[in-house]
Amino acid sequence: MVLNNILKDVRPLHIIGNVEIEVTGVNIDSRRVKEGNLFIAMKGTQMDGHQFIGKAIELGARSVLCEEIPQNPVDGVTYIQVTSTEDAVGKVATQFYGDPSKKLKLVGVTGTNGKTTIATLLYNMFRKFGYKCGLISTVCNYIEDEEIPADHTTPDPVELNFLLHRMVEAGCEYVFMECSSHAIAQKRIGGLTFTGGIFTNLTRDHLDYHKTFENYRDAKKAFFDGLPKTAFAITNADDKNGMVMVQNTKATIKTYSTRVMADFRAKILECHFDGMYLEIDGNEIGVQFIGKFNVSNLLAVYSTARMLGKKTEDILLVMSTLQSVNGRLEPIRSPEGYTAVIDYAHTPDALENVLNAIHEVLNGKGQVITVCGAGGNRDKGKRPLMAQEAVKQSDKVIITSDNPRFEDPQDIINDMLAGLNAQQMKKVISIVDRKEAIRTACMMAQKGDVILIAGKGHEDYQEIKGVKHHFDDKEIVNQFIMHN
Ligand SMILES: CC(=O)N[C@H]1[C@@H](OP(=O)(O)OP(=O)(O)OC[C@H]2O[C@@H](n3ccc(=O)[nH]c3=O)[C@H](O)[C@@H]2O)O[C@H](CO)[C@@H](O)[C@@H]1O[C@H](C)C(=O)N[C@@H](C)C(=O)N[C@H](CCC(=O)O)C(=O)O
Ligand SMILES: Nc1ncnc2c1ncn2[C@@H]1O[C@H](COP(=O)(O)OP(=O)(O)OP(=O)(O)O)[C@@H](O)[C@H]1O
Ligand SMILES: N[C@H](CCC[C@H](N)C(=O)O)C(=O)O
Ligand SMILES: [Mg+2]
């Protein structure tokens, strides 16, 4: 593609060189540059991409998009200077890949918890309707049946547009994607055209990155501010920030709620270990999910399907066949009669909700043993709060490691323990080795008890000092259950 065409939506401050050259690819990482690529220099949180311009040219970049043109420009290389490469990158990637989001019905999901659940359930539902679909999520990306491993919840703009382009080529009509707050703040979704957006909820997370709750909220809100008039914005009226999210959007606003008046409503009629009976918009339906928060998730799915033109009866029929998403409230029954539940809860709010869900079903008939930790190099403020939530609704708590990343695992555990008083500490033991912690929980559990293993869900690794070691909560539980 010709460079000038890729630059259609950006406003260059200054250009050196020829813009009529052919571009073979767009790249934000010098290490991946190939002959004829356009290299975009991004100012990151760790490094400044401008320092890699020379390296990118050595590897074959023939054009460079940057905020500062280097002092000694190389002959034969085209330099385009813009005010913000972060602003430009999405627009450039979109053009390079033929504006794929315009050829798809793209729906984005944002909020602290529930994004993966909702996006995955929508993808499963629309495939059951018979459409070709794509999914962009924390667990894995999909182009129809093809699995593409995910590094991030939301990929960088180049990878994202490449994925969407491949989805167009594969004939996909609908794509459901998670929009993380990092991705919105870093404009990874810049240049995309959304058919609709969904807001789940807002509780504390990622304050290490966003610094204040208000910044975090505004990052999420920016997604709705950017939706076009033709799109829909579906928001959770039960969340304190539900209406804040959509107050400046141009899109058509729809609300969902399990508590107050809203466009789409649901309530729980009955609740068992195998599922719930719900009333959605006046219709009764059995679903294979437990937990109040899953009613909100299912309602968000229902509202979206309605906004995408599907009929109530068709939606409910498919909804009753949907099953829990990998690592989200996934039960494993032991022969001794206790149940281990694997869940990805890694925020105080998610822990509270998942424990609520367990108690709703347990109904006082067994003990709850919780195994949890907190991730390293992430929001430290949530650690004591997570320990408090675990203790509040458990009979025993084993505090252990999650992904320590570059921190000392014992320091993270100490941060968690610092949230507890002497009385609460009586319920708690700490075991740094996560495998040992899970084994201990399995040994403690009696018939009728529930072990909650929280924080890692679908993850099949433990990240220690930059290395991902194979580690799968589900695999480990199954091992101990077999050998007991
Ligand atoms: C804090 C954060 O979001 N960081 C992301 C950001 O990295 P960064 O800004 O720190 O980049 P950097 O390392 O400083 O490098 C700056 C630029 O120089 C380039 N570079 C760097 C080195 C080199 O040799 N050559 C080169 O060209 C880089 O490609 C980059 O363009 O941009 C990078 C490229 O897109 C991402 O890989 C990186 O994700 C890091 C690994 C990360 O852990 N991100 C997490 C926190 C994240 O984004 N999580 C959210 C989900 C959170 C949730 O909701 O739960 C997600 O969407 O996954
Ligand atoms: N609507 C909800 N409200 C509160 N908690 C929820 C909700 N949905 C799911 N959870 C809890 O949060 C955990 C993560 O759910 P999910 O993976 O769907 O969220 P996410 O928004 O994709 O998270 P991430 O930001 O890590 O990608 C689940 O394991 C569950 O414990
Ligand atoms: N997307 C989240 C996932 C957290 C999962 C938890 N296991 C942890 O490592 O903290 C993050 O990167 O913060
Ligand atoms: Mg997710």
XYZ file of C-alpha atoms and ligand atoms in Angstrom:
587
model
C 0.000 0.000 0.000
C 1.202 3.534 -0.771
C 2.387 5.506 2.282
C 0.305 8.570 1.411
C -2.904 6.510 1.534
C -2.044 5.106 4.953
C -1.615 8.644 6.250
C -5.107 9.678 5.096
C -6.425 10.358 8.628
C -3.321 11.824 10.272
C -2.238 15.461 10.218
C 1.545 15.569 9.704
C 3.444 18.554 11.120
C 6.391 17.966 8.849
C 7.434 15.456 6.173
C 10.922 14.632 4.872
C 11.136 12.371 1.829
C 8.792 10.657 -0.567
C 5.262 9.718 0.566
C 4.466 7.841 -2.669
C 6.530 4.799 -1.657
C 5.092 1.330 -1.153
C 4.753 0.203 2.498
C 4.982 -3.539 3.215
C 3.839 -3.428 6.831
C 3.298 -1.216 9.883
C 5.288 -1.844 13.042
C 5.586 -0.310 16.534
C 8.326 -2.685 17.681
C 11.743 -2.279 16.058
C 12.565 -5.919 16.874
C 9.890 -7.086 14.468
C 10.579 -4.699 11.567
C 10.820 -6.187 8.048
C 12.056 -4.733 4.733
C 9.857 -1.862 3.537
C 7.933 -1.401 6.825
C 6.691 1.849 8.315
C 8.095 2.093 11.875
C 6.035 4.066 14.370
C 8.013 5.402 17.347
C 5.856 5.259 20.491
C 6.662 6.774 23.877
C 5.949 3.912 26.249
C 5.878 3.577 30.009
C 9.298 1.868 30.078
C 11.070 3.109 26.976
C 10.892 5.677 24.224
C 10.444 4.054 20.829
C 12.301 7.020 19.253
C 15.574 5.521 20.454
C 14.946 2.497 18.209
C 14.451 4.421 14.942
C 18.042 3.656 13.848
C 17.624 -0.043 14.631
C 14.330 -0.138 12.702
C 15.980 1.431 9.642
C 18.859 -1.085 9.858
C 16.270 -3.871 9.752
C 14.614 -2.418 6.650
C 12.155 0.311 7.707
C 11.787 2.729 4.763
C 9.499 5.185 6.528
C 9.205 6.438 10.097
C 6.279 8.054 11.891
C 7.538 9.970 14.923
C 7.097 12.963 17.214
C 10.676 14.171 16.768
C 12.611 13.724 13.549
C 16.169 12.456 14.293
C 19.006 14.977 13.902
C 20.627 13.111 11.025
C 17.875 11.722 8.822
C 18.949 8.788 6.650
C 18.809 9.300 2.870
C 16.016 7.372 1.145
C 13.926 7.110 4.322
C 10.682 9.083 4.636
C 10.039 10.763 8.007
C 6.582 11.931 9.042
C 6.348 14.068 12.165
C 3.073 14.185 14.125
C 2.105 15.683 17.500
C 1.239 12.323 19.020
C 2.154 8.921 17.600
C -0.169 7.374 20.175
C -3.040 9.259 18.517
C -1.886 8.371 15.012
C -1.047 4.677 15.379
C -4.633 3.350 15.427
C -5.597 5.468 12.421
C -2.558 4.331 10.454
C -3.047 0.644 11.293
C -6.737 0.916 10.397
C -5.908 2.344 6.957
C -3.132 -0.153 6.296
C -5.455 -3.086 6.920
C -8.305 -1.627 4.812
C -10.444 -0.303 7.677
C -11.597 -3.784 8.750
C -13.809 -2.701 11.666
C -16.107 -0.878 9.192
C -16.717 -4.189 7.413
C -17.708 -5.961 10.641
C -20.268 -5.489 13.377
C -17.831 -4.804 16.181
C -19.046 -4.721 19.780
C -16.713 -3.667 22.619
C -17.092 -4.559 26.295
C -15.507 -2.497 29.043
C -15.649 -2.404 32.862
C -13.653 -3.878 35.750
C -15.168 -7.364 35.816
C -17.217 -9.455 33.425
C -15.649 -8.418 30.090
C -14.316 -11.856 29.164
C -17.518 -13.543 30.295
C -19.804 -11.258 28.274
C -17.653 -11.126 25.120
C -17.223 -14.918 25.117
C -20.907 -15.616 25.709
C -21.860 -13.253 22.877
C -19.387 -14.975 20.568
C -20.809 -18.408 21.533
C -24.370 -17.172 21.150
C -23.928 -15.583 17.726
C -22.136 -18.680 16.461
C -25.104 -20.718 17.622
C -27.321 -18.348 15.618
C -25.262 -19.462 12.613
C -23.073 -16.384 12.047
C -19.337 -16.385 11.463
C -17.759 -14.609 14.430
C -14.523 -13.391 15.938
C -13.555 -12.954 19.589
C -10.814 -10.785 21.112
C -10.375 -11.603 24.786
C -7.997 -12.135 27.696
C -8.203 -15.923 27.474
C -7.742 -16.383 23.734
C -8.603 -14.753 20.427
C -10.712 -16.633 17.919
C -11.406 -16.314 14.217
C -14.301 -18.734 13.995
C -12.681 -21.977 15.270
C -9.089 -20.880 14.840
C -7.392 -20.134 18.175
C -4.897 -17.280 18.313
C -3.183 -17.014 21.719
C -3.727 -13.678 23.501
C -0.907 -11.816 25.304
C -3.125 -8.941 26.309
C -6.803 -8.383 26.986
C -6.749 -5.901 24.107
C -3.892 -6.254 21.591
C -1.823 -3.295 20.370
C -3.407 -1.340 17.477
C -1.356 -3.000 14.754
C -2.008 -6.542 15.931
C -5.634 -5.628 16.589
C -6.264 -4.342 13.068
C -4.412 -7.307 11.612
C -6.693 -9.653 13.572
C -9.802 -7.757 12.444
C -8.540 -7.839 8.851
C -8.123 -11.615 9.092
C -11.634 -11.862 10.500
C -12.989 -9.943 7.485
C -11.094 -12.298 5.143
C -12.559 -15.308 6.963
C -16.057 -13.941 6.308
C -16.852 -13.000 9.922
C -19.873 -10.786 10.398
C -19.776 -10.157 14.158
C -16.770 -9.523 16.406
C -16.940 -9.207 20.179
C -13.959 -7.694 21.946
C -12.813 -6.650 25.404
C -11.589 -3.087 25.776
C -9.295 -2.858 28.805
C -8.761 0.487 30.515
C -5.047 0.329 29.549
C -6.043 -0.152 25.925
C -8.462 2.767 25.929
C -5.980 5.077 27.708
C -3.188 4.068 25.310
C -5.559 4.534 22.323
C -5.074 0.937 21.177
C -8.668 1.104 19.892
C -8.173 4.462 18.086
C -9.523 4.452 14.541
C -11.931 1.533 15.076
C -15.620 1.828 14.227
C -17.849 0.182 16.833
C -21.429 -0.951 16.284
C -21.973 -0.958 20.019
C -20.413 -0.762 23.449
C -21.249 -2.427 26.761
C -20.378 -1.260 30.281
C -20.257 -3.888 33.042
C -19.201 -2.263 36.331
C -16.476 -0.202 37.915
C -14.616 -1.125 41.082
C -11.005 -0.652 42.066
C -8.245 -2.150 39.922
C -5.149 -0.968 38.102
C -4.631 2.097 40.306
C -0.900 1.439 39.922
C -1.307 2.522 36.302
C -4.154 5.058 36.373
C -3.161 6.542 39.796
C -6.666 7.693 40.777
C -10.094 6.092 40.587
C -11.297 9.126 38.585
C -8.617 8.585 35.918
C -9.555 4.918 35.760
C -13.250 5.813 35.400
C -12.506 8.427 32.742
C -10.433 5.932 30.744
C -13.464 3.650 30.557
C -15.756 6.585 29.807
C -13.565 7.695 26.876
C -14.671 4.544 25.067
C -18.321 5.650 25.203
C -17.426 9.278 24.396
C -15.859 7.996 21.181
C -18.795 5.880 19.945
C -20.520 7.155 16.791
C -24.171 8.258 16.604
C -25.109 5.076 14.797
C -23.876 2.851 17.643
C -25.604 1.650 20.799
C -24.239 2.120 24.323
C -25.548 -0.437 26.795
C -24.925 0.377 30.435
C -25.461 -1.260 33.811
C -27.976 0.880 35.725
C -27.114 -1.040 38.934
C -23.581 0.345 38.956
C -22.921 3.709 40.588
C -20.998 4.832 37.505
C -23.337 3.274 34.935
C -24.920 6.562 33.876
C -21.649 8.535 34.167
C -20.179 6.300 31.476
C -22.758 7.312 28.878
C -23.386 10.947 29.829
C -21.437 12.345 26.879
C -21.937 9.626 24.292
C -23.530 10.264 20.905
C -24.691 6.652 20.738
C -28.201 5.373 21.550
C -28.251 4.644 25.292
C -29.914 1.524 26.692
C -29.833 0.394 30.317
C -30.016 -3.007 32.016
C -30.732 -3.756 35.651
C -31.599 -6.436 38.174
C -32.802 -3.846 40.691
C -34.248 -0.656 39.192
C -36.306 0.449 36.197
C -34.351 -0.094 32.979
C -34.784 -0.961 29.312
C -33.835 -4.583 29.967
C -34.509 -6.297 33.305
C -33.953 -9.627 35.032
C -34.406 -11.274 38.421
C -33.513 -14.604 40.020
C -36.441 -16.954 40.645
C -34.452 -19.964 41.909
C -30.825 -20.925 42.431
C -29.131 -24.405 42.518
C -25.576 -25.723 42.187
C -26.310 -26.572 38.548
C -27.825 -23.247 37.596
C -30.570 -20.657 38.107
C -34.106 -19.898 36.985
C -34.399 -16.307 35.867
C -37.058 -13.945 34.674
C -35.757 -11.847 31.813
C -38.082 -9.156 30.454
C -41.048 -11.135 31.804
C -39.930 -14.516 30.356
C -38.816 -17.463 32.490
C -35.583 -19.182 31.557
C -33.243 -21.801 33.074
C -29.511 -21.025 32.758
C -26.399 -23.057 33.561
C -24.735 -20.307 35.623
C -24.693 -19.384 39.297
C -24.115 -16.063 41.044
C -25.941 -12.727 40.970
C -23.171 -11.140 38.936
C -23.772 -13.671 36.201
C -27.379 -12.460 36.000
C -25.959 -9.029 35.132
C -23.576 -10.606 32.637
C -26.362 -12.615 30.985
C -28.577 -9.534 30.922
C -25.816 -7.577 29.169
C -25.626 -10.405 26.616
C -29.401 -10.380 26.183
C -29.541 -6.577 25.783
C -26.778 -6.642 23.191
C -28.420 -9.395 21.187
C -31.661 -7.397 21.222
C -29.828 -4.264 20.051
C -28.284 -6.351 17.270
C -31.814 -7.149 16.105
C -32.348 -10.636 17.535
C -35.767 -11.795 18.765
C -36.332 -12.430 22.514
C -37.422 -16.052 22.071
C -34.406 -16.912 19.904
C -32.015 -15.273 22.363
C -33.460 -17.066 25.399
C -33.424 -20.431 23.655
C -29.706 -20.132 22.935
C -28.972 -18.560 26.328
C -30.299 -21.620 28.148
C -27.658 -23.746 26.362
C -24.658 -21.504 27.179
C -22.025 -22.768 29.645
C -19.517 -21.132 31.977
C -16.406 -19.585 30.480
C -13.007 -21.259 31.075
C -11.808 -20.501 34.644
C -14.879 -18.485 35.620
C -16.786 -20.129 38.502
C -15.813 -23.560 37.198
C -16.730 -26.346 39.656
C -14.777 -29.611 40.081
C -16.485 -32.232 42.255
C -14.325 -34.572 44.373
C -15.261 -38.213 45.080
C -15.243 -37.308 48.811
C -18.093 -34.908 48.199
C -16.424 -31.520 48.367
C -16.381 -29.077 45.460
C -13.421 -27.041 44.260
C -14.314 -23.885 42.329
C -11.741 -22.320 40.006
C -12.287 -18.618 39.444
C -10.373 -15.681 37.990
C -11.407 -13.236 40.764
C -8.391 -10.937 41.184
C -10.014 -7.808 42.589
C -11.684 -7.231 45.997
C -15.052 -6.811 44.308
C -14.752 -9.993 42.247
C -13.773 -11.950 45.391
C -16.759 -10.599 47.269
C -19.062 -11.502 44.383
C -17.714 -14.951 43.799
C -17.939 -15.783 47.523
C -21.496 -14.445 47.562
C -22.306 -16.725 44.660
C -20.863 -19.727 46.514
C -22.869 -18.923 49.672
C -26.085 -18.439 47.692
C -25.757 -22.065 46.602
C -24.167 -23.536 49.744
C -26.914 -22.095 51.899
C -25.055 -22.682 55.184
C -24.575 -26.398 54.512
C -20.762 -26.559 54.342
C -17.561 -24.656 55.028
C -15.754 -22.409 52.568
C -11.954 -22.615 52.241
C -10.441 -19.898 50.062
C -7.019 -20.069 48.414
C -5.953 -16.714 46.987
C -3.042 -14.371 46.354
C -2.430 -11.132 44.463
C -0.387 -10.412 41.364
C 3.053 -8.780 41.593
C 3.793 -5.464 39.807
C 0.122 -4.578 39.907
C -2.035 -2.337 42.124
C -0.698 -2.760 45.694
C -3.672 -1.028 47.280
C -6.002 -3.878 46.407
C -3.968 -6.478 48.331
C -5.183 -5.863 51.927
C -8.729 -5.411 50.611
C -8.607 -8.760 48.834
C -7.484 -10.476 52.050
C -10.332 -8.796 53.933
C -12.913 -9.932 51.374
C -11.598 -13.493 51.492
C -11.725 -13.612 55.301
C -15.188 -12.023 55.493
C -16.913 -14.888 53.740
C -14.641 -17.907 54.331
C -14.175 -20.303 57.221
C -10.496 -20.751 56.361
C -8.212 -18.725 54.091
C -4.895 -19.807 52.653
C -3.014 -16.794 51.350
C -0.555 -17.799 48.648
C 1.212 -16.541 45.506
C -0.501 -15.535 42.274
C 1.885 -14.284 39.571
C 4.717 -12.703 41.632
C 6.251 -11.226 38.451
C 9.274 -9.192 39.634
C 8.258 -8.908 43.298
C 9.204 -11.116 46.239
C 6.145 -13.385 46.786
C 6.446 -13.089 50.581
C 6.245 -9.264 50.333
C 2.973 -9.547 48.408
C 1.592 -11.963 51.012
C 2.657 -9.550 53.778
C 0.825 -6.701 52.008
C -2.298 -8.860 52.018
C -1.899 -9.902 55.673
C -1.464 -6.242 56.669
C -5.183 -5.805 55.960
C -6.194 -8.223 58.731
C -6.587 -7.812 62.502
C -5.630 -10.431 65.113
C -9.132 -11.915 65.195
C -9.245 -12.297 61.397
C -5.726 -13.781 61.365
C -7.019 -16.803 63.310
C -8.705 -18.068 60.141
C -5.642 -17.517 57.982
C -2.501 -19.416 57.113
C -0.033 -18.433 54.433
C 1.821 -20.818 52.150
C 4.030 -19.224 49.497
C 4.013 -22.262 47.182
C 0.649 -22.173 45.372
C 0.657 -25.900 44.647
C 1.244 -26.659 48.328
C -1.523 -24.207 49.260
C -4.004 -25.994 46.988
C -2.910 -29.385 48.361
C -3.454 -28.187 51.931
C -6.935 -26.924 51.068
C -7.832 -30.284 49.498
C -6.643 -32.063 52.648
C -8.694 -29.801 54.913
C -11.933 -30.076 52.936
C -14.736 -32.323 54.183
C -17.855 -33.593 52.452
C -20.128 -30.685 51.504
C -17.378 -28.050 51.720
C -16.347 -25.697 48.914
C -12.757 -24.716 48.113
C -12.476 -21.489 46.171
C -9.229 -21.218 44.231
C -9.183 -17.629 43.087
C -7.090 -15.338 40.917
C -5.714 -17.369 38.034
C -8.775 -18.922 36.363
C -7.807 -20.029 32.861
C -4.098 -19.091 33.210
C -1.846 -22.083 32.573
C 1.324 -20.429 33.855
C 2.834 -18.720 36.864
C 4.920 -15.690 35.946
C 8.094 -15.406 38.063
C 10.842 -12.912 37.212
C 9.818 -12.605 33.571
C 9.509 -16.372 33.006
C 6.172 -18.125 32.603
C 6.316 -21.552 34.280
C 3.587 -24.049 33.453
C 0.993 -23.898 36.231
C -2.681 -24.730 35.960
C -4.968 -24.558 39.035
C -7.420 -26.960 37.424
C -4.744 -29.538 36.620
C -3.381 -29.371 40.180
C -6.781 -29.749 41.822
C -7.519 -32.759 39.637
C -4.163 -34.289 40.593
C -4.876 -33.993 44.340
C -8.446 -35.145 44.018
C -7.255 -38.313 42.202
C -4.485 -39.113 44.713
C -6.487 -38.557 47.868
C 1.593 -0.709 30.944
C 1.263 -1.169 29.565
O 0.122 -1.335 29.229
N 2.291 -1.400 28.760
C 2.110 -1.775 27.363
C 2.819 -0.751 26.528
O 4.154 -0.890 26.888
P 5.034 0.301 27.190
O 4.271 1.560 26.921
O 5.582 0.130 28.549
O 6.147 0.064 26.084
P 7.715 0.198 26.268
O 8.242 -1.147 26.630
O 7.984 1.350 27.149
O 8.182 0.514 24.785
C 7.786 1.720 24.092
C 7.757 1.444 22.631
O 9.063 1.063 22.184
C 8.963 -0.072 21.401
N 10.223 -0.829 21.482
C 10.680 -1.338 22.661
C 11.861 -2.064 22.709
C 12.594 -2.284 21.522
O 13.661 -2.918 21.475
N 12.089 -1.757 20.369
C 10.949 -1.033 20.318
O 10.567 -0.592 19.253
C 7.780 -0.841 21.959
O 7.225 -1.739 21.014
C 6.819 0.293 22.280
O 6.085 0.632 21.124
O 2.689 -1.050 25.160
C 3.236 -2.332 24.810
C 3.012 -2.513 23.307
O 1.638 -2.413 23.018
C 2.538 -3.444 25.619
O 3.114 -4.700 25.333
C 2.679 -3.151 27.092
O 1.935 -4.085 27.837
C 2.567 -4.584 28.999
C 3.425 -5.782 28.639
C 1.504 -4.982 29.992
O 1.752 -5.753 30.896
N 0.295 -4.480 29.886
C -0.801 -4.810 30.784
C -0.762 -4.024 32.089
C -2.080 -4.527 30.054
O -2.128 -3.797 29.061
N -3.168 -5.092 30.539
C -4.460 -4.894 29.985
C -5.501 -5.658 30.790
C -5.678 -5.191 32.142
C -7.033 -5.620 32.675
O -8.052 -4.982 32.353
O -7.069 -6.559 33.487
C -4.567 -5.524 28.603
O -5.246 -4.969 27.728
O -4.062 -6.652 28.480
N -20.439 -8.784 36.345
C -19.530 -9.081 37.264
N -19.445 -8.369 38.411
C -18.536 -8.635 39.348
N -17.657 -9.661 39.274
C -17.681 -10.415 38.160
C -18.607 -10.170 37.097
N -18.391 -11.069 36.121
C -17.364 -11.829 36.524
N -16.938 -11.460 37.750
C -15.818 -11.990 38.544
O -14.635 -11.436 37.971
C -13.760 -12.468 37.490
C -13.225 -12.089 36.119
O -14.282 -12.159 35.183
P -13.991 -11.858 33.662
O -12.797 -12.582 33.257
O -15.246 -12.052 32.887
O -13.660 -10.289 33.797
P -12.741 -9.344 32.918
O -13.425 -8.015 32.991
O -12.554 -9.908 31.576
O -11.339 -9.319 33.694
P -9.880 -8.808 33.081
O -9.854 -7.340 33.318
O -8.883 -9.501 33.912
O -9.820 -9.171 31.652
C -14.613 -13.737 37.431
O -13.820 -14.854 37.643
C -15.630 -13.491 38.523
O -15.079 -13.821 39.778
N -5.396 -8.639 33.234
C -5.040 -8.671 34.626
C -4.982 -10.093 35.055
C -4.613 -10.359 36.518
C -4.570 -11.822 36.831
C -3.914 -12.201 38.105
N -3.666 -13.608 38.035
C -2.610 -11.431 38.315
O -1.603 -11.913 37.851
O -2.644 -10.394 38.968
C -3.703 -7.946 34.836
O -2.802 -8.114 34.016
O -3.613 -7.197 35.787
Mg -10.848 -10.188 30.484
